[in-house]
Short mmCIF file of N, CA and C in Angstrom, two decimals:
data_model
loop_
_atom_site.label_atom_id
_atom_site.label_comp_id
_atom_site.label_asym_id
_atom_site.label_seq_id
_atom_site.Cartn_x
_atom_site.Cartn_y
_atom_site.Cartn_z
N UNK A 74 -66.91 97.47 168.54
CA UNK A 74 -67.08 98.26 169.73
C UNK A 74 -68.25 97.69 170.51
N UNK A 75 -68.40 97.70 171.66
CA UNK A 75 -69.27 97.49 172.63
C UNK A 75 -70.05 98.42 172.94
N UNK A 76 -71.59 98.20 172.93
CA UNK A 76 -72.84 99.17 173.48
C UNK A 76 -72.50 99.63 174.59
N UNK A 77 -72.05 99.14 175.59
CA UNK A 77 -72.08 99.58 176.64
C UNK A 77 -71.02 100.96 177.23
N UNK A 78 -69.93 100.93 175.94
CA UNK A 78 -69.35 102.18 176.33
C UNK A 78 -70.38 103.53 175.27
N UNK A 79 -71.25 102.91 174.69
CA UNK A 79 -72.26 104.39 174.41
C UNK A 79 -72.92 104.78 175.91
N UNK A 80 -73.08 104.41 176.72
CA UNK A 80 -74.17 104.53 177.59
C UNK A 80 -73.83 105.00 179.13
N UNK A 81 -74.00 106.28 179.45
CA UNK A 81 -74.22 106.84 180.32
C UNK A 81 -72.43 107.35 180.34
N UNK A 82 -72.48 108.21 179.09
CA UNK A 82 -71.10 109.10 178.74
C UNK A 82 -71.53 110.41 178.43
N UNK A 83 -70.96 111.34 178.69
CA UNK A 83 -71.63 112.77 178.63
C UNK A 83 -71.58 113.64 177.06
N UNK A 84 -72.69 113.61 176.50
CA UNK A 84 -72.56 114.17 175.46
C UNK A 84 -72.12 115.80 175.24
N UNK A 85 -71.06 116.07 174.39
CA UNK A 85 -70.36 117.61 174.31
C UNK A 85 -70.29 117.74 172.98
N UNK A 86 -70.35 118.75 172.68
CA UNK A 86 -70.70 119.59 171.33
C UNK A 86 -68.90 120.04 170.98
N UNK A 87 -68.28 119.62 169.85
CA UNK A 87 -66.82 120.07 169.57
C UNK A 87 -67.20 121.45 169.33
N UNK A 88 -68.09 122.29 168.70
CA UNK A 88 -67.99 123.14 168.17
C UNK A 88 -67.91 123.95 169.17
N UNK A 89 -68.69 124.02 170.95
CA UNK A 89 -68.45 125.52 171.54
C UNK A 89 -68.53 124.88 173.21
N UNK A 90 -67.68 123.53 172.96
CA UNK A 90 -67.58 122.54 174.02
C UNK A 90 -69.23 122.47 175.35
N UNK A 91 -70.43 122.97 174.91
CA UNK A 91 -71.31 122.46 175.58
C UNK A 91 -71.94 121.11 176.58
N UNK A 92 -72.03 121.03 177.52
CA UNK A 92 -72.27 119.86 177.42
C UNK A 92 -74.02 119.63 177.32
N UNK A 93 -74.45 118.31 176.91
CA UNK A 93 -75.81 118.34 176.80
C UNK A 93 -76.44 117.26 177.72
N UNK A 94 -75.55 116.47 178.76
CA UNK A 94 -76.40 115.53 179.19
C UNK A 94 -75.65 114.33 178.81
N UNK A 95 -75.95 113.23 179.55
CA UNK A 95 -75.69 111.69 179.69
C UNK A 95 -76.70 111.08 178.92
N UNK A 96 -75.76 109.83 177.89
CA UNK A 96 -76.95 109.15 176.72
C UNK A 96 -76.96 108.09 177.73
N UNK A 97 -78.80 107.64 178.05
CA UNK A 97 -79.08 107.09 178.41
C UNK A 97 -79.58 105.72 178.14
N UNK A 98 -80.17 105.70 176.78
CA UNK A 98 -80.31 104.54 175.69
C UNK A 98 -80.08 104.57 174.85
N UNK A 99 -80.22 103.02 174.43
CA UNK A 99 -79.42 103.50 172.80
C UNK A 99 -80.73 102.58 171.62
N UNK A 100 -81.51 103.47 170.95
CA UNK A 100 -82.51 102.71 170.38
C UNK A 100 -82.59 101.76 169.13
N UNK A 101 -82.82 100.77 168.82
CA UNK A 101 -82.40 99.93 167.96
C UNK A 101 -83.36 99.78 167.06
N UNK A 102 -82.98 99.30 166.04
CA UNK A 102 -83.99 98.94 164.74
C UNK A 102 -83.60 98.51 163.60
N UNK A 103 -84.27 97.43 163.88
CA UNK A 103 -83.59 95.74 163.15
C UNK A 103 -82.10 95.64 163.16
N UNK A 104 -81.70 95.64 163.91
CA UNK A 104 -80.00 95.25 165.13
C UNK A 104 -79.27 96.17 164.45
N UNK A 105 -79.93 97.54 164.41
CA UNK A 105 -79.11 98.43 163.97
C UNK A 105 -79.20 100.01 164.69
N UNK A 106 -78.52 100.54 165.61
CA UNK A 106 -78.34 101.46 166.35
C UNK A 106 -78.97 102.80 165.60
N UNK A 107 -80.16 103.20 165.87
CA UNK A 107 -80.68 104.31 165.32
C UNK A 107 -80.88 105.96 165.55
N UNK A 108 -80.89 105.46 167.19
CA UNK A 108 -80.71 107.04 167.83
C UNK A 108 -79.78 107.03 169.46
N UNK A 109 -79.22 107.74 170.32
CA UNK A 109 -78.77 107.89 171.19
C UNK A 109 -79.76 108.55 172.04
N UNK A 110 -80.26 108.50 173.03
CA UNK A 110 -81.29 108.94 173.88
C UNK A 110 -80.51 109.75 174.65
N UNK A 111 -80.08 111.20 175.24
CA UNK A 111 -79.78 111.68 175.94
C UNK A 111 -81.09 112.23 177.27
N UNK A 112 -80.24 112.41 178.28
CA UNK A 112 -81.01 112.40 179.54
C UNK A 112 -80.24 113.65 180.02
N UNK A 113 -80.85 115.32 179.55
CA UNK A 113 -80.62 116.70 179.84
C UNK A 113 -80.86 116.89 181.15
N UNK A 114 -81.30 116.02 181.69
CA UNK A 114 -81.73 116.44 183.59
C UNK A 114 -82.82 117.70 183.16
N UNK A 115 -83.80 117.65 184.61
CA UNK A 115 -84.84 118.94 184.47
C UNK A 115 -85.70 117.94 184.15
N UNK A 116 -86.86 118.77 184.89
CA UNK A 116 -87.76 118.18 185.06
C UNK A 116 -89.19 118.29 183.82
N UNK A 117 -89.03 119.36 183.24
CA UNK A 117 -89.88 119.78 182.13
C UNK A 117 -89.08 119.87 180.67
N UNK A 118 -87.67 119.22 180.48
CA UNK A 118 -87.20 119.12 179.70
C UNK A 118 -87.57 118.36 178.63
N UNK A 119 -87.50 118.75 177.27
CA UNK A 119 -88.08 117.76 176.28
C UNK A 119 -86.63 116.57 176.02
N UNK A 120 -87.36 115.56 175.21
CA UNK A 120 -86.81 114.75 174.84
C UNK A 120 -85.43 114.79 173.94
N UNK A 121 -84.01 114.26 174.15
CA UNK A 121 -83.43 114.47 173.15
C UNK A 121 -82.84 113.26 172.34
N UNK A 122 -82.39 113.47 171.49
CA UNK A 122 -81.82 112.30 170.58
C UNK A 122 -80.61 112.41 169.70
N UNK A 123 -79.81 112.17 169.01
CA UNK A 123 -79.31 111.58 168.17
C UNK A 123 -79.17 110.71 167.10
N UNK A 124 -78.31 110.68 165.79
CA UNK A 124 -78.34 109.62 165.10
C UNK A 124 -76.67 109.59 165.91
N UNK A 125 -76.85 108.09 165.40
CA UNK A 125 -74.95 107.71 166.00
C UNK A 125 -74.38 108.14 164.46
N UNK A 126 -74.16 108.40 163.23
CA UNK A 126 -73.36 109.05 162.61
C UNK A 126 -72.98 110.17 162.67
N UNK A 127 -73.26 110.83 164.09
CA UNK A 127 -72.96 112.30 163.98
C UNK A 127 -71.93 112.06 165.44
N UNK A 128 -71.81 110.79 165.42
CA UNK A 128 -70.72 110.63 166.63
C UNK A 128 -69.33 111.50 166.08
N UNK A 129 -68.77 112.11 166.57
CA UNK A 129 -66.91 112.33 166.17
C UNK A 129 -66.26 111.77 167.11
N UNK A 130 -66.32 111.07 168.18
CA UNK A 130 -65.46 110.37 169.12
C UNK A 130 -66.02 110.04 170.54
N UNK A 131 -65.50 108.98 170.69
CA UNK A 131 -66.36 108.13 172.12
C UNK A 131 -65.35 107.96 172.92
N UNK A 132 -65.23 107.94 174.59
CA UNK A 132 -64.62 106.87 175.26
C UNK A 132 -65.29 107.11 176.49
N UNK A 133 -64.77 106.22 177.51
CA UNK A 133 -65.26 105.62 178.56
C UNK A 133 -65.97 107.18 178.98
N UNK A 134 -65.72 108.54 178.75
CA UNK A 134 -65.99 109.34 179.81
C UNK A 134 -67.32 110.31 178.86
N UNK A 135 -66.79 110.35 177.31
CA UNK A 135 -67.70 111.89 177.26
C UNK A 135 -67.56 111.12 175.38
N UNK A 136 -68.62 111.52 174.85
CA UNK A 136 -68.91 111.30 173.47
C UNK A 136 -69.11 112.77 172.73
N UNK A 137 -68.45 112.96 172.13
CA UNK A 137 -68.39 114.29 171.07
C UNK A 137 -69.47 114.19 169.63
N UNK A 138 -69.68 115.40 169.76
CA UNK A 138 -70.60 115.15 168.67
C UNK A 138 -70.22 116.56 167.57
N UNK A 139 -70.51 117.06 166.57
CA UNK A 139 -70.06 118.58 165.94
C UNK A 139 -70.92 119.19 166.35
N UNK A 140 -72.15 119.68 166.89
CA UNK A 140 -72.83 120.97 167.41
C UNK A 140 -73.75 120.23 167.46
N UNK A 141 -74.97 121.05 168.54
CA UNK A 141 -76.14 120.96 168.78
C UNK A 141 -77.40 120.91 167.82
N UNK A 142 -76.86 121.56 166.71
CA UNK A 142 -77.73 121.36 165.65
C UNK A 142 -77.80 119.81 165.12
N UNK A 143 -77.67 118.93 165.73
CA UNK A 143 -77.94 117.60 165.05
C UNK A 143 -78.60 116.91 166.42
N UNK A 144 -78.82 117.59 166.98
CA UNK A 144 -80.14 116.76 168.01
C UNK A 144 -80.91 117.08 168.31
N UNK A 145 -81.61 116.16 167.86
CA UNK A 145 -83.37 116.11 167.90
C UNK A 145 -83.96 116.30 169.13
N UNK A 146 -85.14 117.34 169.23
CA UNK A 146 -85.81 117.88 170.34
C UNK A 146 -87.12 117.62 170.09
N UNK A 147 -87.49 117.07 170.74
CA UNK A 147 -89.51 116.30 170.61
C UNK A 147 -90.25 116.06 171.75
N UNK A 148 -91.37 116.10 172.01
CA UNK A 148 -92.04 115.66 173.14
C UNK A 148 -93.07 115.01 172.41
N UNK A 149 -93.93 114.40 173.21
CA UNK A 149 -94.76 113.86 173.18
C UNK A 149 -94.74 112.41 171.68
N UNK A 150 -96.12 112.86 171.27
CA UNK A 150 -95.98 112.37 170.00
C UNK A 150 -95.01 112.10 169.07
N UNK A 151 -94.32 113.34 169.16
CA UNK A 151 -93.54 113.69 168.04
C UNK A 151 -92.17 112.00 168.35
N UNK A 152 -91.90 111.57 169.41
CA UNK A 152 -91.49 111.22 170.09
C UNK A 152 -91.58 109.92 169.77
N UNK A 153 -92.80 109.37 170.06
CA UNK A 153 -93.30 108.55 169.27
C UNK A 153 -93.06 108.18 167.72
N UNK A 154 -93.17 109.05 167.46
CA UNK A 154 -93.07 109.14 165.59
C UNK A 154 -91.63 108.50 165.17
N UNK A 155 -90.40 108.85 166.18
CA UNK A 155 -88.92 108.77 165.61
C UNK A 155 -88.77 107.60 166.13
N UNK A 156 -89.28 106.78 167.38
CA UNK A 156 -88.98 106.06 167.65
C UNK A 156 -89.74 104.47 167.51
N UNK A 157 -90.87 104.89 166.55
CA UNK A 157 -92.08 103.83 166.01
C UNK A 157 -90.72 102.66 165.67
N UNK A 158 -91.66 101.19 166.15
CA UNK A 158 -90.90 100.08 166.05
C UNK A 158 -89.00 99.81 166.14
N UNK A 159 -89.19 100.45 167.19
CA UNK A 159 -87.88 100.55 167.99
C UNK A 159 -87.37 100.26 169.26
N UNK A 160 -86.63 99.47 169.93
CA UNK A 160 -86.36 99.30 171.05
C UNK A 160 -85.48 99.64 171.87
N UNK A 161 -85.39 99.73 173.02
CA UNK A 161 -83.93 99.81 173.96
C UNK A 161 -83.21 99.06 173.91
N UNK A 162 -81.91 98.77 173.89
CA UNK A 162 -81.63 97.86 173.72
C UNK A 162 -80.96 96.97 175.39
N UNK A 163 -80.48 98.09 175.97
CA UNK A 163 -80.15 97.05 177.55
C UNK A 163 -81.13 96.44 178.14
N UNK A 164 -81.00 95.83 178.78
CA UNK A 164 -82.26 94.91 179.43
C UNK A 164 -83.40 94.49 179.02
N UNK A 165 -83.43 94.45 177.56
CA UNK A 165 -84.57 93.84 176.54
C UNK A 165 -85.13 92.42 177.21
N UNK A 166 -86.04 92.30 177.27
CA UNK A 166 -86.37 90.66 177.19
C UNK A 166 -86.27 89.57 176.33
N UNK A 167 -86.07 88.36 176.57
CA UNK A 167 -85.73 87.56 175.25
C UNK A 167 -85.95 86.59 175.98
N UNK A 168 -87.14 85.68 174.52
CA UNK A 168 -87.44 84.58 175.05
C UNK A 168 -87.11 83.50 173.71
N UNK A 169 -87.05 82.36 174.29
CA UNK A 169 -86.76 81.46 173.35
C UNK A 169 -88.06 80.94 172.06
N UNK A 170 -87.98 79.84 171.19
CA UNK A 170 -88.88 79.34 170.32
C UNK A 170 -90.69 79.15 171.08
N UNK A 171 -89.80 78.78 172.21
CA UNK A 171 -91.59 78.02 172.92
C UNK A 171 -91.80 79.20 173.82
N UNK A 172 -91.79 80.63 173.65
CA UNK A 172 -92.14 81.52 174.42
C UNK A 172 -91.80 81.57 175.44
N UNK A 173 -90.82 80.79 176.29
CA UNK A 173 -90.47 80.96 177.67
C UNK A 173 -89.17 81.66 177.38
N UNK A 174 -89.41 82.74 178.72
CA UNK A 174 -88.40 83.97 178.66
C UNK A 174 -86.81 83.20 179.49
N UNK A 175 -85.93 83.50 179.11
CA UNK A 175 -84.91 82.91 179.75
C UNK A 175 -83.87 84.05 179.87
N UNK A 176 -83.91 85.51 179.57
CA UNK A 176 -83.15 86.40 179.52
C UNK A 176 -83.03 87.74 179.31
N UNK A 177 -82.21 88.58 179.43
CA UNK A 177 -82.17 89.91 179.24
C UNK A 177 -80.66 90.38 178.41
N UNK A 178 -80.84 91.01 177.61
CA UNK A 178 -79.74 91.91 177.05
C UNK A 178 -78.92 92.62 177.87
N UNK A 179 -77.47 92.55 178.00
CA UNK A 179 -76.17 93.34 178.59
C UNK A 179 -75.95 93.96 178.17
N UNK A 180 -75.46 93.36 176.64
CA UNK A 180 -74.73 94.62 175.89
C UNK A 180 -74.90 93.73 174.75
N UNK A 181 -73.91 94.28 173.48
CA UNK A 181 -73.93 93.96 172.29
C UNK A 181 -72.80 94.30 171.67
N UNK A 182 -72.64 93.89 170.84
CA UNK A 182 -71.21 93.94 169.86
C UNK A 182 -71.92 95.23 168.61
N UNK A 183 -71.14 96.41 168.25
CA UNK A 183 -71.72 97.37 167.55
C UNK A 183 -70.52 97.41 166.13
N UNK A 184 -71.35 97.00 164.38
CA UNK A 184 -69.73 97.38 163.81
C UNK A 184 -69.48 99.09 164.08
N UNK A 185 -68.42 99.37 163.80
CA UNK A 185 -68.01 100.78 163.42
C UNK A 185 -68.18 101.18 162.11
N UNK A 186 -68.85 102.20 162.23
CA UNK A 186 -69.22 102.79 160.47
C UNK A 186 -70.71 102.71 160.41
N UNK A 187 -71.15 101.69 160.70
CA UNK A 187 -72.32 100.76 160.31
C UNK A 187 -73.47 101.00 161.51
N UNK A 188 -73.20 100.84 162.78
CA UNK A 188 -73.63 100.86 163.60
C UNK A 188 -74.72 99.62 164.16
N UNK A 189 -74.24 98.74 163.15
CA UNK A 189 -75.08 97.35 163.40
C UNK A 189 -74.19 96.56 163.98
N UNK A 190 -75.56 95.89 164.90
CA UNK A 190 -75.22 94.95 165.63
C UNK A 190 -75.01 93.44 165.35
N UNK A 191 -74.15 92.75 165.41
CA UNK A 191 -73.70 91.58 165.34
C UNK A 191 -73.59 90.66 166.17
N UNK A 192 -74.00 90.89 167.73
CA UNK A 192 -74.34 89.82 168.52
C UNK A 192 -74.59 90.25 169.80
N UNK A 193 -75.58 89.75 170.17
CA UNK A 193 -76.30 90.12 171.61
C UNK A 193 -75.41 89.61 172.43
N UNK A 194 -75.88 89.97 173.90
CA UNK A 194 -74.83 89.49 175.46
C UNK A 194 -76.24 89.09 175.97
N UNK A 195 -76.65 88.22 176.50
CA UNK A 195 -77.69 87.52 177.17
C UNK A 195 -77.04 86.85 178.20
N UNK A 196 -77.99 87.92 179.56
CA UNK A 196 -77.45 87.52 180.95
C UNK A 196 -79.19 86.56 181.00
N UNK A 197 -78.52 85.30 181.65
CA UNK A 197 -79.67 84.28 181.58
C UNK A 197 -80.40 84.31 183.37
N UNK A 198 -79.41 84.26 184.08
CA UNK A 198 -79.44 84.45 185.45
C UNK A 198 -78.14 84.90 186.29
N UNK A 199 -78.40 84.95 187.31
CA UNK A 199 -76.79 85.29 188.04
C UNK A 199 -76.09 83.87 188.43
N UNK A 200 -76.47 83.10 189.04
CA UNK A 200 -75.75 82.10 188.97
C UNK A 200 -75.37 81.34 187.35
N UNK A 201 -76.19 81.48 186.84
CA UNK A 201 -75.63 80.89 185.30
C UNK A 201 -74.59 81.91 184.92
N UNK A 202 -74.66 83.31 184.89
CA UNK A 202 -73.35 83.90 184.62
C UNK A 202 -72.30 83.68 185.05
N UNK A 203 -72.31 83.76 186.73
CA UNK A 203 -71.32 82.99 187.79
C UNK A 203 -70.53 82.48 186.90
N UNK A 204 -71.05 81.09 187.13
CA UNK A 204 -70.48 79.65 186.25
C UNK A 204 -70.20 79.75 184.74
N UNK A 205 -70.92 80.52 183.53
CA UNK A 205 -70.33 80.54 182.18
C UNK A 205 -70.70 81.88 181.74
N UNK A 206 -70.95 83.01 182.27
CA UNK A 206 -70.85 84.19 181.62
C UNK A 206 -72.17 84.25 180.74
N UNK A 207 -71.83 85.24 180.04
CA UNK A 207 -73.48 85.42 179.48
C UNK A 207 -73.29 85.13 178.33
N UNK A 208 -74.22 84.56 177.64
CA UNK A 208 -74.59 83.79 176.33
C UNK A 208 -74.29 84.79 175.18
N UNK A 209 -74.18 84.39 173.76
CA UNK A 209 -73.43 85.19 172.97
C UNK A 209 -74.68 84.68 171.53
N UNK A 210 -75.27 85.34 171.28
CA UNK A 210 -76.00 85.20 170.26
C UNK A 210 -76.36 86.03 169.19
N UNK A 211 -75.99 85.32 167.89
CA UNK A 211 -75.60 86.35 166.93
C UNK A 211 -77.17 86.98 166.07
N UNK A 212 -76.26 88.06 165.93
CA UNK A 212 -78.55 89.16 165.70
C UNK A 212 -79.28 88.82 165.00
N UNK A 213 -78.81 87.59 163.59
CA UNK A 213 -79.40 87.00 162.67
C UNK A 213 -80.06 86.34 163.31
N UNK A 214 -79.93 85.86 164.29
CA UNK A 214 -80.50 84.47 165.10
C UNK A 214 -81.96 85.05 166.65
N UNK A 215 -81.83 86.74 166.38
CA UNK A 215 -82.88 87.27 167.45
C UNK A 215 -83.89 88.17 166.40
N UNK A 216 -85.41 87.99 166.65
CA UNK A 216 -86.15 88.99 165.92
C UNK A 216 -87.15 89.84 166.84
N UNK A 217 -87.01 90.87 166.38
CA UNK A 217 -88.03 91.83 167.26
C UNK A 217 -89.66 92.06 167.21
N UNK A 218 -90.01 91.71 168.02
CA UNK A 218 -91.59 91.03 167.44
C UNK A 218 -92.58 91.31 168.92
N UNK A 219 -93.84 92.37 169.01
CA UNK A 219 -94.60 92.62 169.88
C UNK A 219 -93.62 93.13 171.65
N UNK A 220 -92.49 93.83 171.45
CA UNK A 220 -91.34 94.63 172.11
C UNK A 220 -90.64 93.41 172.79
N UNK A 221 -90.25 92.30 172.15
CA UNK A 221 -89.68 91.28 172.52
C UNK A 221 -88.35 90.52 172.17
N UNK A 222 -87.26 90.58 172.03
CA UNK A 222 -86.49 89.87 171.44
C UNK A 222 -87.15 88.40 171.43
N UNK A 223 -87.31 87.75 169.97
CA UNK A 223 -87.05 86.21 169.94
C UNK A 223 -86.07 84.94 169.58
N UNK A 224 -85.66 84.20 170.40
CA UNK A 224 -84.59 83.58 169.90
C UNK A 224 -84.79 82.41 169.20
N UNK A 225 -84.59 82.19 167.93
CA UNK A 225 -84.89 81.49 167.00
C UNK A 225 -85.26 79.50 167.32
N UNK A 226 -84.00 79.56 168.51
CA UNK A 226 -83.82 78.42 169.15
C UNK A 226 -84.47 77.96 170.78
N UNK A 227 -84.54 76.93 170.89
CA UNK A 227 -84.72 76.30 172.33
C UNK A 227 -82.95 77.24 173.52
N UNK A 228 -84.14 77.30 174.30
CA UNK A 228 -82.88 78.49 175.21
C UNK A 228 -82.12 77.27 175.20
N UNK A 229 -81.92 76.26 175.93
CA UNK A 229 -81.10 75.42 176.06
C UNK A 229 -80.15 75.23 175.13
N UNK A 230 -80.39 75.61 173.57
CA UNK A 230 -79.37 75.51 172.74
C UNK A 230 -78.71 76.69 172.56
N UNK A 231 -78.30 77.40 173.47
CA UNK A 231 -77.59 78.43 173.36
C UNK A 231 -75.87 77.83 173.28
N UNK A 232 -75.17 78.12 172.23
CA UNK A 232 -73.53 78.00 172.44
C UNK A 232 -72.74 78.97 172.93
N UNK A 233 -71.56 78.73 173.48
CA UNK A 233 -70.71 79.54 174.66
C UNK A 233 -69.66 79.58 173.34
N UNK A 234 -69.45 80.96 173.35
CA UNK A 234 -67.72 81.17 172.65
C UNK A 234 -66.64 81.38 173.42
N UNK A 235 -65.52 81.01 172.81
CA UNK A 235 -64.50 80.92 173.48
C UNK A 235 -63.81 81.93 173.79
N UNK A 236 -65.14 82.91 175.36
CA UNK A 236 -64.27 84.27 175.35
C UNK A 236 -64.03 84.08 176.65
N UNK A 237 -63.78 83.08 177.73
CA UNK A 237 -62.87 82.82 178.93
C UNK A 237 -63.73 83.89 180.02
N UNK A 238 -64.99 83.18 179.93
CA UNK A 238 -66.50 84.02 180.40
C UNK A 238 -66.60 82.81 182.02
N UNK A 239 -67.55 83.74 183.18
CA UNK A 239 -68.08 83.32 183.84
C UNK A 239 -66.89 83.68 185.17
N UNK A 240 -67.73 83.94 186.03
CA UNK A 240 -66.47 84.67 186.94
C UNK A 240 -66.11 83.92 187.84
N UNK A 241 -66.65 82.64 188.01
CA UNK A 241 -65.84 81.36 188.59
C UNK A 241 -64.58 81.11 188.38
N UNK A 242 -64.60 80.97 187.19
CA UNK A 242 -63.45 80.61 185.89
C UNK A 242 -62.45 81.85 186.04
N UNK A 243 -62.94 82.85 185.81
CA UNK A 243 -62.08 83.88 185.78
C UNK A 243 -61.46 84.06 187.25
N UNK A 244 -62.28 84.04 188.06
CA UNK A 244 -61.76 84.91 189.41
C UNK A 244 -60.68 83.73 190.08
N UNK A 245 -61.26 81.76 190.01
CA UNK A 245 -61.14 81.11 191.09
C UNK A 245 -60.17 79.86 190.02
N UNK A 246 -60.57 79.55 189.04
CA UNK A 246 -59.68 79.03 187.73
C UNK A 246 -60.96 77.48 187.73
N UNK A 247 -61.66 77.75 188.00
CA UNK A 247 -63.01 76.87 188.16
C UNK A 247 -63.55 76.52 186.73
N UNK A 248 -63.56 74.99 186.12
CA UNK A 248 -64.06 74.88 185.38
C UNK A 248 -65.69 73.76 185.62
#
């Protein structure tokens, strides 16, 4: 499954069809999906969360969960505490071996069951997407270190898989 259909789907309670709000991030720790960030609207509203095993069903529009009793309500500190050494995962930064940044996180490949991640989407620039789509790098190969993705390798050695990427190609038949 893809991160990106967790994100910005309306969370509802099966048990008394509530709704609670749009998950807004999805927090990671060590390439493994740890909480769902919901965004309750309101302005003095506390923080809410999720674990993703209390998912019961996802799609493009609304994510179900069994009742309200499985999300976490925190402010401040407390806040802090659940989310110690943890990241967002869209638009992360990521830089290569020699510290130069060459990218940001799209999305990610998520297993089912597991909720770990198995390979980043690294948009490098817009014209480099243009032309080959965004880079595909597998999570063994990124470490999380001072709120940074690092990529094990020289950006330049990034490899392209054969997923018929880059919207040249796609839109115009441009190789």
């Amino acid at each position: 499954m893809k991160a990106n259909i967790l994100l910005n789907v309306e969370v509802v309670s099966k048990k008394n069809g509530r709704r609670h709000g749009l998950v807004k991030s999805l927090v990671v720790v060590n390439h493994v999906i740890r909480y769902l960030v919901i965004n309750p609207g309101g302005v003095f509203s506390k923080a809410q969360f999720f674990k993703p095993e209390n998912i019961l069903d996802v799609n493009y529009k609304r994510l179900v969960i069994e009742s309200e009793k499985v999300i976490i309500k925190a402010k401040g500190q407390k806040v802090k505490d659940y989310l110690d050494e943890a990241f967002p995962l869209m638009d992360y930064p990521v830089v290569d071996k020699n510290k130069e940044s060459f990218g940001h996180v799209v999305n990610a490949t998520i297993e089912e069951g597991t909720f770990a991640i198995t390979e980043y989407e690294i948009s490098r620039s817009f014209f480099d997407d243009i032309d080959h789509g965004f880079a595909i790098i597998p999570a063994e190969e990124l470490t999380y270190k001072d709120q940074v993705l690092y990529y094990e390798k020289d950006m330049y050695d990034l490899g392209f898989k054969e997923q018929g990427t880059g919207i040249a190609n796609k839109l115009l038949g441009v190789k």
